[in-house]
Amino acid sequence: MTVLEGYNSLISDTFDWIPQVKSDISSLTGYLDEWRQGHCSEQRPKPSVPGPLQELQSQKLKYIHTVSIEALMRVKEFLHMLLKNLDHLETC
């Protein structure tokens, strides 16, 4: 969830279709958080932000459109990996 939320925060609202994408990502992270709260008794500490995400965050103000496109591509890659490994969602 940290990764998705991080990339979602990097996506600029300058394109007409972006608000729907950002809304969908927020809905997904909200659903995953609700599932985790209902199925996982132990609360894990929030993981640290991965290096590639930190790098994009540091470049956001300078290259907003480039960072937005890169964040979208990384969300796409993350969701593709998630689909391939759905069984990992069943573990807390």
mmCIF file of C-alpha atoms in Angstrom:
data_model
loop_
_atom_site.group_PDB
_atom_site.id
_atom_site.type_symbol
_atom_site.label_atom_id
_atom_site.label_comp_id
_atom_site.label_asym_id
_atom_site.label_seq_id
_atom_site.Cartn_x
_atom_site.Cartn_y
_atom_site.Cartn_z
ATOM 1 C CA MET A 1 0.000 0.000 0.000
ATOM 2 C CA THR A 2 2.872 2.358 0.769
ATOM 3 C CA VAL A 3 4.203 1.946 -2.757
ATOM 4 C CA LEU A 4 0.831 2.547 -4.414
ATOM 5 C CA GLU A 5 0.077 5.553 -2.221
ATOM 6 C CA GLY A 6 3.545 6.957 -2.899
ATOM 7 C CA TYR A 7 3.240 6.660 -6.649
ATOM 8 C CA ASN A 8 -0.308 7.998 -6.547
ATOM 9 C CA SER A 9 0.950 11.134 -4.806
ATOM 10 C CA LEU A 10 3.461 11.701 -7.612
ATOM 11 C CA ILE A 11 0.913 11.641 -10.426
ATOM 12 C CA SER A 12 0.035 15.149 -11.574
ATOM 13 C CA ASP A 13 -3.610 16.086 -12.173
ATOM 14 C CA THR A 14 -2.756 17.956 -15.373
ATOM 15 C CA PHE A 15 -4.177 15.332 -17.744
ATOM 16 C CA ASP A 16 -7.973 15.015 -18.112
ATOM 17 C CA TRP A 17 -8.078 11.273 -17.408
ATOM 18 C CA ILE A 18 -5.751 11.299 -14.391
ATOM 19 C CA PRO A 19 -8.335 12.048 -11.660
ATOM 20 C CA GLN A 20 -10.098 8.753 -12.452
ATOM 21 C CA VAL A 21 -6.822 6.804 -12.338
ATOM 22 C CA LYS A 22 -5.865 8.397 -9.019
ATOM 23 C CA SER A 23 -9.326 7.668 -7.653
ATOM 24 C CA ASP A 24 -9.039 4.021 -8.705
ATOM 25 C CA ILE A 25 -5.622 3.691 -7.042
ATOM 26 C CA SER A 26 -7.006 5.264 -3.856
ATOM 27 C CA SER A 27 -9.969 2.877 -3.928
ATOM 28 C CA LEU A 28 -7.643 -0.096 -4.313
ATOM 29 C CA THR A 29 -5.404 0.968 -1.437
ATOM 30 C CA GLY A 30 -8.485 1.625 0.702
ATOM 31 C CA TYR A 31 -9.853 -1.830 -0.079
ATOM 32 C CA LEU A 32 -6.505 -3.459 0.718
ATOM 33 C CA ASP A 33 -6.286 -1.544 3.995
ATOM 34 C CA GLU A 34 -9.811 -2.626 4.997
ATOM 35 C CA TRP A 35 -8.998 -6.251 4.132
ATOM 36 C CA ARG A 36 -5.786 -6.085 6.164
ATOM 37 C CA GLN A 37 -7.589 -4.639 9.177
ATOM 38 C CA GLY A 38 -10.235 -7.358 9.016
ATOM 39 C CA HIS A 39 -7.867 -10.297 8.472
ATOM 40 C CA CYS A 40 -4.583 -9.385 10.134
ATOM 41 C CA SER A 41 -4.527 -9.199 13.903
ATOM 42 C CA GLU A 42 -0.979 -7.918 14.254
ATOM 43 C CA GLN A 43 -0.219 -4.387 13.115
ATOM 44 C CA ARG A 44 3.024 -4.165 11.203
ATOM 45 C CA PRO A 45 5.031 -0.957 11.170
ATOM 46 C CA LYS A 46 4.682 1.052 7.995
ATOM 47 C CA PRO A 47 7.459 -0.048 5.636
ATOM 48 C CA SER A 48 10.062 2.440 4.521
ATOM 49 C CA VAL A 49 9.746 4.101 1.146
ATOM 50 C CA PRO A 50 11.689 2.179 -1.531
ATOM 51 C CA GLY A 51 14.699 3.901 -3.109
ATOM 52 C CA PRO A 52 13.230 4.265 -6.623
ATOM 53 C CA LEU A 53 10.138 5.928 -5.169
ATOM 54 C CA GLN A 54 12.287 8.278 -3.086
ATOM 55 C CA GLU A 55 14.248 9.205 -6.209
ATOM 56 C CA LEU A 56 11.065 10.123 -8.063
ATOM 57 C CA GLN A 57 9.798 12.115 -5.082
ATOM 58 C CA SER A 58 12.992 14.176 -5.097
ATOM 59 C CA GLN A 59 12.500 15.025 -8.791
ATOM 60 C CA LYS A 60 8.766 15.829 -8.688
ATOM 61 C CA LEU A 61 9.002 19.618 -8.569
ATOM 62 C CA LYS A 62 11.601 19.822 -11.308
ATOM 63 C CA TYR A 63 10.149 17.333 -13.801
ATOM 64 C CA ILE A 64 6.489 17.017 -12.886
ATOM 65 C CA HIS A 65 5.261 15.530 -16.188
ATOM 66 C CA THR A 66 8.152 13.081 -16.527
ATOM 67 C CA VAL A 67 7.742 11.956 -12.926
ATOM 68 C CA SER A 68 3.979 11.556 -13.435
ATOM 69 C CA ILE A 69 4.442 9.329 -16.478
ATOM 70 C CA GLU A 70 7.130 7.276 -14.705
ATOM 71 C CA ALA A 71 4.882 6.885 -11.652
ATOM 72 C CA LEU A 72 2.039 5.678 -13.887
ATOM 73 C CA MET A 73 4.335 3.137 -15.535
ATOM 74 C CA ARG A 74 5.514 1.880 -12.145
ATOM 75 C CA VAL A 75 1.921 1.559 -10.897
ATOM 76 C CA LYS A 76 1.157 -0.473 -14.010
ATOM 77 C CA GLU A 77 4.166 -2.726 -13.324
ATOM 78 C CA PHE A 78 3.219 -3.058 -9.637
ATOM 79 C CA LEU A 79 -0.362 -4.048 -10.493
ATOM 80 C CA HIS A 80 0.878 -6.560 -13.063
ATOM 81 C CA MET A 81 3.125 -8.185 -10.433
ATOM 82 C CA LEU A 82 0.225 -8.146 -7.975
ATOM 83 C CA LEU A 83 -1.988 -10.004 -10.439
ATOM 84 C CA LYS A 84 0.694 -12.625 -10.971
ATOM 85 C CA ASN A 85 1.043 -13.127 -7.205
ATOM 86 C CA LEU A 86 -2.480 -12.805 -5.862
ATOM 87 C CA ASP A 87 -1.861 -15.645 -3.409
ATOM 88 C CA HIS A 88 0.473 -13.313 -1.462
ATOM 89 C CA LEU A 89 -2.510 -11.127 -0.584
ATOM 90 C CA GLU A 90 -3.837 -13.890 1.647
ATOM 91 C CA THR A 91 -0.873 -13.540 4.011
ATOM 92 C CA CYS A 92 -0.605 -10.708 6.489
#
